[in-house]
Coordinates of N, CA and C in Angstrom, one line a residue:
M1 N 215.1 163.0 37.3 CA 216.3 163.5 36.6 C 216.5 165.0 36.9
A2 N 217.7 165.4 37.2 CA 218.0 166.8 37.5 C 217.9 167.6 36.3
Y3 N 217.4 168.9 36.5 CA 217.5 169.9 35.4 C 219.0 170.2 35.2
E4 N 219.3 170.4 33.9 CA 220.7 170.8 33.6 C 220.7 172.3 33.1
L5 N 221.4 173.1 33.9 CA 221.4 174.5 33.5 C 222.8 174.8 32.9
F6 N 222.8 175.5 31.7 CA 224.0 175.8 31.0 C 224.2 177.3 31.0
Y7 N 225.3 177.7 31.6 CA 225.6 179.1 31.6 C 227.1 179.2 31.9
W8 N 227.7 180.4 31.6 CA 229.1 180.6 31.8 C 229.4 180.6 33.3
D9 N 230.6 180.0 33.7 CA 231.1 180.0 35.0 C 231.7 181.4 35.4
G10 N 231.7 181.7 36.7 CA 232.4 182.8 37.2 C 231.6 184.1 37.3
L11 N 230.3 184.1 36.9 CA 229.5 185.2 37.0 C 228.0 184.8 37.1
Q12 N 227.2 185.8 37.7 CA 225.8 185.5 37.8 C 225.1 185.6 36.4
G13 N 225.3 186.8 35.8 CA 224.7 187.0 34.5 C 223.3 186.7 34.4
R14 N 222.8 186.4 33.1 CA 221.4 186.1 32.9 C 221.0 184.7 33.5
G15 N 222.0 183.9 33.7 CA 221.7 182.6 34.3 C 221.1 182.7 35.7
E16 N 221.4 183.8 36.4 CA 221.0 183.9 37.7 C 219.5 184.0 37.9
F17 N 218.8 184.5 36.9 CA 217.3 184.6 36.9 C 216.7 183.2 37.0
I18 N 217.4 182.3 36.3 CA 216.9 180.9 36.3 C 217.3 180.2 37.6
R19 N 218.5 180.4 38.0 CA 219.0 179.8 39.3 C 218.1 180.2 40.5
L20 N 217.6 181.4 40.5 CA 216.8 181.8 41.6 C 215.5 181.1 41.7
A21 N 214.9 180.8 40.5 CA 213.7 180.0 40.5 C 213.9 178.6 40.9
L22 N 215.0 178.0 40.4 CA 215.3 176.6 40.8 C 215.6 176.5 42.3
E23 N 216.4 177.5 42.8 CA 216.7 177.4 44.2 C 215.5 177.6 45.1
D24 N 214.7 178.6 44.7 CA 213.5 178.8 45.5 C 212.6 177.6 45.6
A25 N 212.5 176.9 44.5 CA 211.6 175.7 44.5 C 212.3 174.5 45.1
G26 N 213.6 174.6 45.5 CA 214.3 173.4 46.0 C 214.5 172.3 44.9
A27 N 214.6 172.8 43.6 CA 214.6 171.8 42.5 C 216.0 171.2 42.4
D28 N 216.0 170.0 42.0 CA 217.3 169.3 41.7 C 217.9 169.7 40.4
Y29 N 219.0 170.4 40.4 CA 219.6 170.8 39.1 C 221.1 170.8 39.2
V30 N 221.7 170.8 38.0 CA 223.2 170.8 37.9 C 223.6 172.0 37.1
D31 N 224.5 172.8 37.6 CA 225.0 173.9 36.9 C 226.2 173.4 36.1
I32 N 226.0 173.0 34.8 CA 226.9 172.2 34.1 C 228.3 172.8 33.9
A33 N 228.4 174.1 33.6 CA 229.7 174.7 33.4 C 230.5 174.8 34.7
R34 N 229.8 174.8 35.8 CA 230.5 174.9 37.1 C 230.9 173.5 37.7
S35 N 230.4 172.5 37.1 CA 230.6 171.1 37.6 C 231.9 170.5 37.0
S36 N 232.6 169.8 37.8 CA 233.8 169.2 37.3 C 233.6 167.7 37.0
K37 N 232.4 167.2 37.1 CA 232.2 165.8 36.8 C 232.4 165.5 35.3
K38 N 232.7 164.3 35.1 CA 232.9 163.8 33.7 C 231.8 164.2 32.8
G39 N 232.1 164.8 31.7 CA 231.1 165.2 30.7 C 230.5 166.5 31.0
H40 N 230.9 167.2 32.1 CA 230.4 168.5 32.4 C 231.5 169.6 32.1
G41 N 231.3 170.8 32.6 CA 232.2 171.9 32.4 C 231.9 172.7 31.1
T42 N 232.6 173.7 30.9 CA 232.3 174.7 29.8 C 232.3 174.0 28.4
K43 N 233.2 173.0 28.2 CA 233.3 172.3 26.9 C 232.0 171.6 26.6
A44 N 231.4 171.0 27.7 CA 230.1 170.3 27.5 C 229.0 171.2 27.1
M45 N 229.1 172.5 27.6 CA 228.1 173.4 27.2 C 228.3 173.9 25.8
T46 N 229.5 174.3 25.4 CA 229.7 174.8 24.1 C 229.5 173.8 23.0
R47 N 229.7 172.5 23.3 CA 229.4 171.5 22.2 C 227.9 171.5 21.8
L48 N 227.1 171.9 22.8 CA 225.6 171.8 22.5 C 225.2 173.0 21.6
L49 N 226.1 174.0 21.4 CA 225.7 175.1 20.6 C 225.9 174.9 19.1
D50 N 226.5 173.7 18.8 CA 226.8 173.4 17.4 C 225.6 172.8 16.7
P51 N 225.0 173.5 15.7 CA 223.8 173.0 15.0 C 224.1 171.7 14.2
K52 N 225.4 171.4 14.0 CA 225.8 170.1 13.2 C 225.6 168.9 14.1
T53 N 225.6 169.1 15.4 CA 225.6 167.9 16.3 C 224.4 167.9 17.3
T54 N 223.7 169.1 17.4 CA 222.7 169.2 18.4 C 221.3 169.5 17.8
P55 N 220.3 168.7 18.0 CA 219.0 169.1 17.5 C 218.5 170.3 18.3
F56 N 217.8 171.2 17.7 CA 217.3 172.4 18.3 C 218.4 173.1 19.1
P57 N 219.5 173.5 18.5 CA 220.6 174.1 19.3 C 220.2 175.5 19.7
P58 N 220.6 175.9 20.9 CA 220.4 177.3 21.3 C 221.4 178.2 20.6
F59 N 221.1 179.5 20.6 CA 222.1 180.5 20.0 C 223.2 180.7 21.0
A60 N 222.9 180.8 22.3 CA 223.9 181.1 23.3 C 223.3 180.8 24.7
P61 N 224.1 180.6 25.7 CA 223.6 180.4 27.1 C 222.9 181.7 27.5
P62 N 222.0 181.6 28.5 CA 221.7 180.4 29.2 C 220.7 179.5 28.4
F63 N 220.8 178.2 28.7 CA 219.7 177.3 28.2 C 219.6 176.2 29.2
L64 N 218.5 175.5 29.1 CA 218.1 174.4 30.1 C 217.8 173.2 29.4
R65 N 218.3 172.0 29.9 CA 217.9 170.7 29.4 C 217.1 170.0 30.5
D66 N 215.9 169.5 30.1 CA 215.1 168.7 30.9 C 214.7 167.4 30.2
G67 N 215.5 166.4 30.4 CA 215.3 165.2 29.6 C 215.6 165.4 28.1
E68 N 214.6 165.2 27.3 CA 214.8 165.5 25.9 C 214.5 166.9 25.5
M69 N 214.0 167.7 26.4 CA 213.7 169.1 26.1 C 214.9 170.0 26.3
M70 N 215.1 170.9 25.3 CA 216.1 171.9 25.3 C 215.5 173.2 25.1
I71 N 215.6 174.1 26.1 CA 214.9 175.4 26.1 C 215.9 176.5 26.3
S72 N 215.9 177.5 25.4 CA 216.8 178.7 25.5 C 216.1 180.0 25.8
H73 N 216.8 181.0 26.2 CA 216.4 182.3 26.6 C 215.7 182.3 27.9
V74 N 216.1 183.3 28.7 CA 215.6 183.3 30.1 C 214.1 183.3 30.3
A75 N 213.4 184.2 29.6 CA 212.0 184.3 29.7 C 211.3 183.0 29.2
N76 N 211.8 182.4 28.2 CA 211.3 181.2 27.7 C 211.5 180.0 28.6
I77 N 212.7 180.0 29.2 CA 213.0 178.9 30.2 C 212.0 179.1 31.4
L78 N 211.8 180.3 31.9 CA 211.0 180.5 33.1 C 209.5 180.3 32.8
L79 N 209.1 180.5 31.5 CA 207.7 180.2 31.1 C 207.6 178.7 31.2
Y80 N 208.6 177.9 30.9 CA 208.5 176.5 30.9 C 208.6 176.0 32.4
L81 N 209.5 176.5 33.1 CA 209.7 176.1 34.5 C 208.7 176.5 35.5
G82 N 208.1 177.7 35.3 CA 207.2 178.3 36.3 C 206.1 177.3 36.8
P83 N 205.3 176.7 35.9 CA 204.3 175.8 36.4 C 204.9 174.5 37.0
K84 N 206.0 174.1 36.5 CA 206.6 172.9 37.1 C 207.1 173.1 38.5
L85 N 207.6 174.3 38.8 CA 208.2 174.6 40.1 C 207.2 175.3 41.0
G86 N 205.9 175.4 40.6 CA 204.9 176.1 41.5 C 205.2 177.6 41.6
L87 N 205.8 178.2 40.5 CA 206.1 179.6 40.5 C 205.4 180.3 39.4
A88 N 204.2 179.9 39.0 CA 203.5 180.6 38.0 C 202.0 180.5 38.4
P89 N 201.2 181.5 38.0 CA 199.8 181.4 38.3 C 199.1 180.3 37.4
A90 N 198.0 179.7 37.9 CA 197.3 178.7 37.2 C 196.5 179.3 36.0
D91 N 196.0 180.5 36.2 CA 195.2 181.1 35.2 C 196.0 181.4 33.9
A92 N 195.4 181.0 32.7 CA 196.2 181.2 31.5 C 196.5 182.6 31.2
Q93 N 195.5 183.5 31.4 CA 195.7 185.0 31.2 C 196.9 185.5 32.0
L94 N 196.9 185.1 33.3 CA 197.9 185.5 34.2 C 199.3 184.9 33.8
Q95 N 199.3 183.7 33.3 CA 200.5 183.1 32.8 C 201.2 183.9 31.7
H96 N 200.3 184.4 30.8 CA 200.8 185.2 29.7 C 201.2 186.6 30.1
F97 N 200.5 187.1 31.1 CA 200.9 188.4 31.7 C 202.2 188.3 32.4
A98 N 202.4 187.2 33.1 CA 203.7 187.0 33.8 C 204.8 186.9 32.8
H99 N 204.6 186.2 31.7 CA 205.6 186.1 30.6 C 205.9 187.4 30.0
G100 N 204.9 188.2 29.8 CA 205.1 189.6 29.3 C 205.9 190.4 30.3
L101 N 205.7 190.3 31.6 CA 206.5 191.0 32.5 C 208.0 190.6 32.5
Q102 N 208.1 189.2 32.3 CA 209.5 188.7 32.3 C 210.2 189.2 31.0
L103 N 209.5 189.3 29.9 CA 210.1 189.9 28.7 C 210.5 191.3 28.8
T104 N 209.7 192.1 29.6 CA 210.0 193.5 29.9 C 211.3 193.5 30.8
I105 N 211.4 192.6 31.7 CA 212.6 192.5 32.5 C 213.8 192.2 31.6
T106 N 213.6 191.4 30.6 CA 214.7 191.1 29.6 C 215.1 192.4 28.9
D107 N 214.2 193.2 28.5 CA 214.5 194.5 27.9 C 215.3 195.3 28.8
L108 N 214.9 195.4 30.1 CA 215.6 196.2 31.1 C 217.0 195.7 31.3
V109 N 217.2 194.4 31.3 CA 218.5 193.8 31.5 C 219.4 194.2 30.3
T110 N 218.9 194.2 29.1 CA 219.7 194.6 28.0 C 220.1 196.1 28.1
E111 N 219.2 196.9 28.6 CA 219.6 198.3 28.8 C 220.6 198.5 29.9
V112 N 220.6 197.7 30.9 CA 221.6 197.7 32.0 C 222.9 197.4 31.4
H113 N 223.0 196.3 30.6 CA 224.2 195.9 30.0 C 224.8 197.0 29.1
D114 N 223.9 197.7 28.4 CA 224.4 198.7 27.5 C 224.9 200.0 28.2
T115 N 224.7 200.1 29.5 CA 225.3 201.2 30.2 C 226.8 201.1 30.2
H116 N 227.4 199.9 30.2 CA 228.8 199.7 30.2 C 229.4 199.3 28.8
H117 N 228.5 198.8 27.9 CA 228.9 198.4 26.6 C 228.0 199.0 25.6
P118 N 227.9 200.3 25.5 CA 226.9 201.0 24.6 C 227.2 200.9 23.1
I119 N 228.5 200.6 22.8 CA 228.9 200.6 21.3 C 229.0 199.2 20.8
S120 N 229.8 198.3 21.5 CA 230.0 197.0 21.0 C 230.3 196.1 22.2
T121 N 229.8 194.9 22.2 CA 230.2 193.9 23.2 C 231.5 193.3 22.9
D122 N 232.0 193.5 21.6 CA 233.3 193.0 21.3 C 234.5 193.9 21.7
A123 N 234.2 195.1 22.1 CA 235.2 196.0 22.5 C 235.3 196.1 24.0
Y124 N 236.4 196.4 24.6 CA 236.6 196.5 26.0 C 235.9 197.8 26.5
Y125 N 235.5 197.7 27.8 CA 234.8 198.9 28.4 C 235.6 200.1 28.2
E126 N 236.9 200.0 28.5 CA 237.8 201.2 28.4 C 237.8 201.8 27.1
D127 N 237.5 201.1 26.0 CA 237.5 201.7 24.7 C 236.2 202.4 24.3
Q128 N 235.2 202.3 25.2 CA 233.9 203.0 25.0 C 233.4 203.7 26.2
E129 N 234.4 204.1 27.1 CA 234.0 204.6 28.4 C 233.2 205.9 28.3
G130 N 233.7 206.8 27.3 CA 233.0 208.1 27.1 C 231.5 207.9 26.8
A131 N 231.3 207.0 25.8 CA 229.9 206.7 25.4 C 229.1 206.1 26.6
A132 N 229.8 205.3 27.4 CA 229.2 204.6 28.5 C 228.7 205.6 29.6
V133 N 229.5 206.6 29.8 CA 229.2 207.7 30.7 C 227.9 208.4 30.3
E134 N 227.7 208.7 29.0 CA 226.5 209.3 28.5 C 225.3 208.4 28.6
R135 N 225.6 207.1 28.2 CA 224.5 206.1 28.3 C 224.0 205.9 29.7
S136 N 224.9 205.8 30.6 CA 224.5 205.6 32.0 C 223.7 206.8 32.6
K137 N 224.1 208.0 32.2 CA 223.3 209.2 32.6 C 221.8 209.1 32.2
A138 N 221.7 208.7 30.9 CA 220.3 208.6 30.3 C 219.6 207.5 31.0
F139 N 220.3 206.4 31.3 CA 219.6 205.2 31.9 C 219.1 205.6 33.3
L140 N 219.9 206.2 34.1 CA 219.5 206.5 35.5 C 218.5 207.6 35.5
L141 N 218.5 208.6 34.6 CA 217.6 209.7 34.6 C 216.3 209.4 34.0
H142 N 216.3 208.5 33.0 CA 215.1 208.3 32.2 C 214.6 206.8 32.1
R143 N 215.5 206.0 31.7 CA 215.1 204.6 31.4 C 214.8 203.8 32.7
M144 N 215.7 203.8 33.7 CA 215.5 203.1 34.9 C 214.2 203.5 35.6
P145 N 213.9 204.8 35.7 CA 212.6 205.2 36.3 C 211.4 204.7 35.5
K146 N 211.5 204.7 34.2 CA 210.4 204.2 33.3 C 210.1 202.8 33.6
Y147 N 211.1 201.9 33.7 CA 210.9 200.5 34.0 C 210.4 200.3 35.4
L148 N 211.1 200.9 36.3 CA 210.8 200.6 37.7 C 209.4 201.2 38.1
G149 N 209.1 202.3 37.5 CA 207.8 202.9 37.7 C 206.7 202.0 37.2
Y150 N 207.0 201.4 36.1 CA 206.0 200.5 35.5 C 205.7 199.3 36.5
F151 N 206.8 198.7 37.0 CA 206.7 197.5 37.9 C 206.0 198.0 39.2
E152 N 206.4 199.1 39.7 CA 205.7 199.7 40.9 C 204.2 199.8 40.7
G153 N 203.8 200.3 39.5 CA 202.4 200.5 39.2 C 201.7 199.2 39.1
I154 N 202.3 198.2 38.5 CA 201.7 196.8 38.4 C 201.5 196.2 39.8
L155 N 202.5 196.4 40.7 CA 202.3 195.9 42.0 C 201.2 196.6 42.7
A156 N 201.1 197.9 42.6 CA 200.0 198.6 43.3 C 198.6 198.2 42.7
A157 N 198.5 197.8 41.5 CA 197.3 197.5 40.9 C 196.8 196.1 41.1
N158 N 197.7 195.2 41.6 CA 197.3 193.8 41.8 C 196.2 193.7 42.8
P159 N 195.0 193.2 42.3 CA 193.9 193.1 43.2 C 194.1 192.2 44.4
H160 N 195.1 191.3 44.3 CA 195.4 190.4 45.5 C 196.4 191.0 46.4
G161 N 196.8 192.3 46.2 CA 197.8 192.9 47.1 C 199.1 193.0 46.4
N162 N 199.9 194.0 47.0 CA 201.2 194.3 46.3 C 202.4 193.5 46.9
T163 N 202.1 192.4 47.5 CA 203.2 191.5 48.0 C 203.7 190.6 47.0
Q164 N 203.0 190.5 45.8 CA 203.5 189.8 44.7 C 202.9 190.5 43.4
I165 N 203.6 190.3 42.3 CA 203.2 191.1 41.1 C 202.2 190.5 40.3
V166 N 202.0 189.2 40.3 CA 201.0 188.5 39.5 C 200.2 187.6 40.4
G167 N 198.9 187.7 40.4 CA 198.0 186.7 41.1 C 198.2 186.9 42.6
D168 N 197.9 185.7 43.3 CA 197.9 185.8 44.8 C 199.1 185.0 45.4
A169 N 200.1 184.7 44.7 CA 201.2 183.9 45.2 C 202.5 184.4 44.5
A170 N 203.6 184.1 45.1 CA 204.9 184.5 44.5 C 205.1 183.7 43.2
S171 N 205.8 184.3 42.3 CA 206.1 183.7 41.0 C 207.5 184.0 40.6
Y172 N 207.9 183.4 39.5 CA 209.3 183.6 39.0 C 209.6 185.1 38.7
V173 N 208.5 185.8 38.4 CA 208.7 187.2 38.1 C 209.2 188.0 39.3
D174 N 208.6 187.7 40.5 CA 209.0 188.3 41.7 C 210.5 188.0 42.0
L175 N 210.9 186.8 41.8 CA 212.3 186.5 42.0 C 213.2 187.2 41.0
S176 N 212.8 187.4 39.8 CA 213.6 188.2 38.9 C 213.6 189.6 39.2
L177 N 212.5 190.2 39.8 CA 212.6 191.6 40.2 C 213.5 191.7 41.4
F178 N 213.6 190.7 42.3 CA 214.5 190.7 43.4 C 215.9 190.9 42.8
Q179 N 216.3 190.2 41.8 CA 217.6 190.2 41.1 C 217.8 191.6 40.5
I180 N 216.8 192.2 39.9 CA 216.9 193.5 39.3 C 217.3 194.5 40.4
V181 N 216.6 194.6 41.5 CA 216.8 195.5 42.5 C 218.2 195.3 43.1
A182 N 218.6 194.1 43.4 CA 219.9 193.8 43.9 C 221.0 194.2 43.0
G183 N 220.8 193.9 41.7 CA 221.8 194.2 40.7 C 222.0 195.7 40.5
L184 N 220.9 196.5 40.5 CA 220.9 197.9 40.3 C 221.6 198.6 41.5
R185 N 221.3 198.1 42.7 CA 221.9 198.6 43.9 C 223.4 198.4 43.9
Y186 N 223.8 197.2 43.4 CA 225.3 197.0 43.3 C 225.9 197.9 42.3
A187 N 225.4 198.0 41.1 CA 226.0 198.7 40.0 C 226.0 200.2 40.2
F188 N 224.9 200.7 40.8 CA 224.7 202.1 40.9 C 224.3 202.5 42.3
P189 N 225.2 202.4 43.3 CA 224.8 202.7 44.7 C 224.4 204.2 44.9
R190 N 225.0 205.1 44.2 CA 224.6 206.5 44.3 C 223.3 206.7 43.5
G191 N 223.2 206.2 42.3 CA 222.0 206.4 41.5 C 220.8 205.7 42.0
T192 N 220.9 204.8 42.9 CA 219.7 204.1 43.5 C 219.5 204.4 45.0
Q193 N 220.2 205.4 45.5 CA 220.1 205.7 46.9 C 218.7 206.0 47.4
N194 N 217.8 206.5 46.5 CA 216.5 206.8 46.8 C 215.5 205.8 46.4
L195 N 216.0 204.6 46.0 CA 215.1 203.6 45.5 C 213.9 203.2 46.4
G196 N 214.2 203.0 47.7 CA 213.2 202.7 48.6 C 212.1 203.7 48.7
A197 N 212.4 205.0 48.7 CA 211.4 206.0 48.7 C 210.6 206.1 47.4
D198 N 211.3 206.0 46.3 CA 210.7 206.1 45.0 C 209.8 204.9 44.6
Y199 N 210.3 203.7 45.0 CA 209.6 202.5 44.6 C 209.4 201.6 45.9
P200 N 208.6 202.0 46.8 CA 208.5 201.3 48.1 C 208.0 199.8 47.9
A201 N 207.0 199.6 47.1 CA 206.5 198.3 46.9 C 207.5 197.4 46.3
L202 N 208.2 197.9 45.3 CA 209.2 197.0 44.6 C 210.3 196.7 45.5
C203 N 210.8 197.6 46.4 CA 211.8 197.3 47.3 C 211.4 196.4 48.4
A204 N 210.1 196.5 48.8 CA 209.5 195.6 49.8 C 209.5 194.2 49.2
L205 N 209.1 194.1 48.0 CA 209.1 192.8 47.3 C 210.5 192.2 47.3
H206 N 211.5 193.0 47.0 CA 212.9 192.5 47.0 C 213.2 191.9 48.4
D207 N 212.9 192.7 49.5 CA 213.2 192.2 50.8 C 212.4 191.0 51.2
A208 N 211.2 190.8 50.7 CA 210.4 189.6 51.0 C 211.0 188.4 50.3
M209 N 211.4 188.6 49.1 CA 212.0 187.5 48.4 C 213.3 187.0 49.0
A210 N 214.1 188.0 49.6 CA 215.3 187.6 50.2 C 215.1 186.8 51.5
E211 N 213.9 186.9 52.1 CA 213.6 186.2 53.3 C 212.9 184.8 53.1
R212 N 212.6 184.5 51.8 CA 212.1 183.2 51.6 C 213.1 182.1 51.9
A213 N 212.7 181.1 52.6 CA 213.6 180.2 53.2 C 214.7 179.7 52.3
N214 N 214.3 179.2 51.1 CA 215.4 178.6 50.2 C 216.2 179.7 49.6
I215 N 215.7 180.9 49.4 CA 216.5 182.0 48.8 C 217.4 182.5 49.9
K216 N 217.0 182.6 51.1 CA 217.9 183.0 52.2 C 219.1 182.1 52.3
R217 N 218.8 180.8 52.2 CA 219.9 179.8 52.3 C 220.8 180.0 51.1
Y218 N 220.2 180.2 49.9 CA 221.0 180.3 48.7 C 221.9 181.5 48.7
L219 N 221.4 182.6 49.2 CA 222.2 183.9 49.2 C 223.4 183.8 50.1
T220 N 223.4 182.9 51.0 CA 224.6 182.8 51.9 C 225.4 181.6 51.6
S221 N 225.1 180.9 50.5 CA 225.8 179.7 50.1 C 226.9 180.0 49.1
K222 N 227.8 179.1 48.8 CA 228.8 179.3 47.8 C 228.3 179.2 46.4
R223 N 227.1 178.7 46.3 CA 226.5 178.7 44.9 C 226.1 180.1 44.4
R224 N 225.8 181.0 45.3 CA 225.5 182.4 44.9 C 226.8 183.1 44.8
L225 N 227.2 183.3 43.5 CA 228.4 184.1 43.3 C 228.2 185.6 43.5
A226 N 229.2 186.3 43.9 CA 229.1 187.7 44.1 C 228.9 188.5 42.8
F227 N 228.3 189.6 42.8 CA 228.3 190.5 41.7 C 229.7 190.8 41.4
N228 N 230.1 190.9 40.1 CA 231.4 191.3 39.7 C 231.4 192.0 38.3
E229 N 232.5 192.5 37.9 CA 232.6 193.3 36.7 C 232.8 192.4 35.4
H230 N 232.2 191.2 35.5 CA 232.1 190.4 34.3 C 230.7 190.1 33.9
G231 N 229.8 190.5 34.7 CA 228.4 190.1 34.5 C 227.6 191.3 33.9
I232 N 226.3 191.2 34.1 CA 225.4 192.2 33.6 C 225.5 193.5 34.4
F233 N 225.4 193.4 35.7 CA 225.5 194.5 36.6 C 226.9 194.8 37.0
R234 N 227.5 195.9 36.6 CA 228.9 196.2 36.8 C 229.0 197.5 37.5
R235 N 229.9 197.6 38.5 CA 230.1 198.8 39.3 C 231.3 199.6 38.8
Y236 N 231.1 200.6 38.0 CA 232.1 201.5 37.6 C 231.7 202.9 38.1
P237 N 232.5 203.4 39.1 CA 232.1 204.7 39.8 C 231.8 205.8 38.8
E238 N 232.5 205.9 37.7 CA 232.3 207.0 36.8 C 230.9 206.9 36.1
L239 N 230.3 205.8 36.1 CA 229.0 205.6 35.5 C 227.8 205.8 36.5
D240 N 228.2 206.0 37.8 CA 227.2 206.0 38.8 C 226.8 207.4 39.2
H241 N 225.8 208.0 38.5 CA 225.4 209.3 38.7 C 224.2 209.4 39.6
L242 N 224.0 210.5 40.3 CA 222.9 210.7 41.1 C 221.7 210.9 40.2
S243 N 220.6 210.1 40.4 CA 219.5 210.1 39.5 C 218.5 211.3 40.0

């Protein structure tokens, strides 16, 4: 039975972290909101958010259904999928370490989102642009280096080499870091112009993930939507400061 992924259509967003793992593993899955088949589409997704009709309802997309199992939140979904897809270490300690890294990525994604919506997600970007300019300056000067420096350090400390961040094989965390680097470069082309020099291992990891056979095919397929100004990573020139 195919995995069912539930996320909004028209943007990569948080759902992309899950898609990358499913695509890399060559897993059979259906992107429900993007599907026009009977019983699919956005309405099928939103119906499952109703606690009156759905056991264990998620708060919001993305969420995944695997038979009777319903799992929400990106890090939680990847914790579940990782061993099934061969994208998680076998060692229990390393599994929890990988999960912790993914939760840290979740925190970073929130901070990226807040560069363009620092006051309220219910307000338009144009209504909070001034605050967004200040937030993005702080992000590029202080917060982004703190996160990326941490991941660079973990890569350098891996006893199995810095070609993967956990253990001796690629994991879902590596694929998520690929998305982080790609997204930051899209949103902040000026602010990330020295990324390769400042974080060489992290950028090499991004390049290696892009060359994995299934990911390479996915990136050139119609399934990989382009970054746009509706997702997490948004390109607003006024927010793109030199770091």
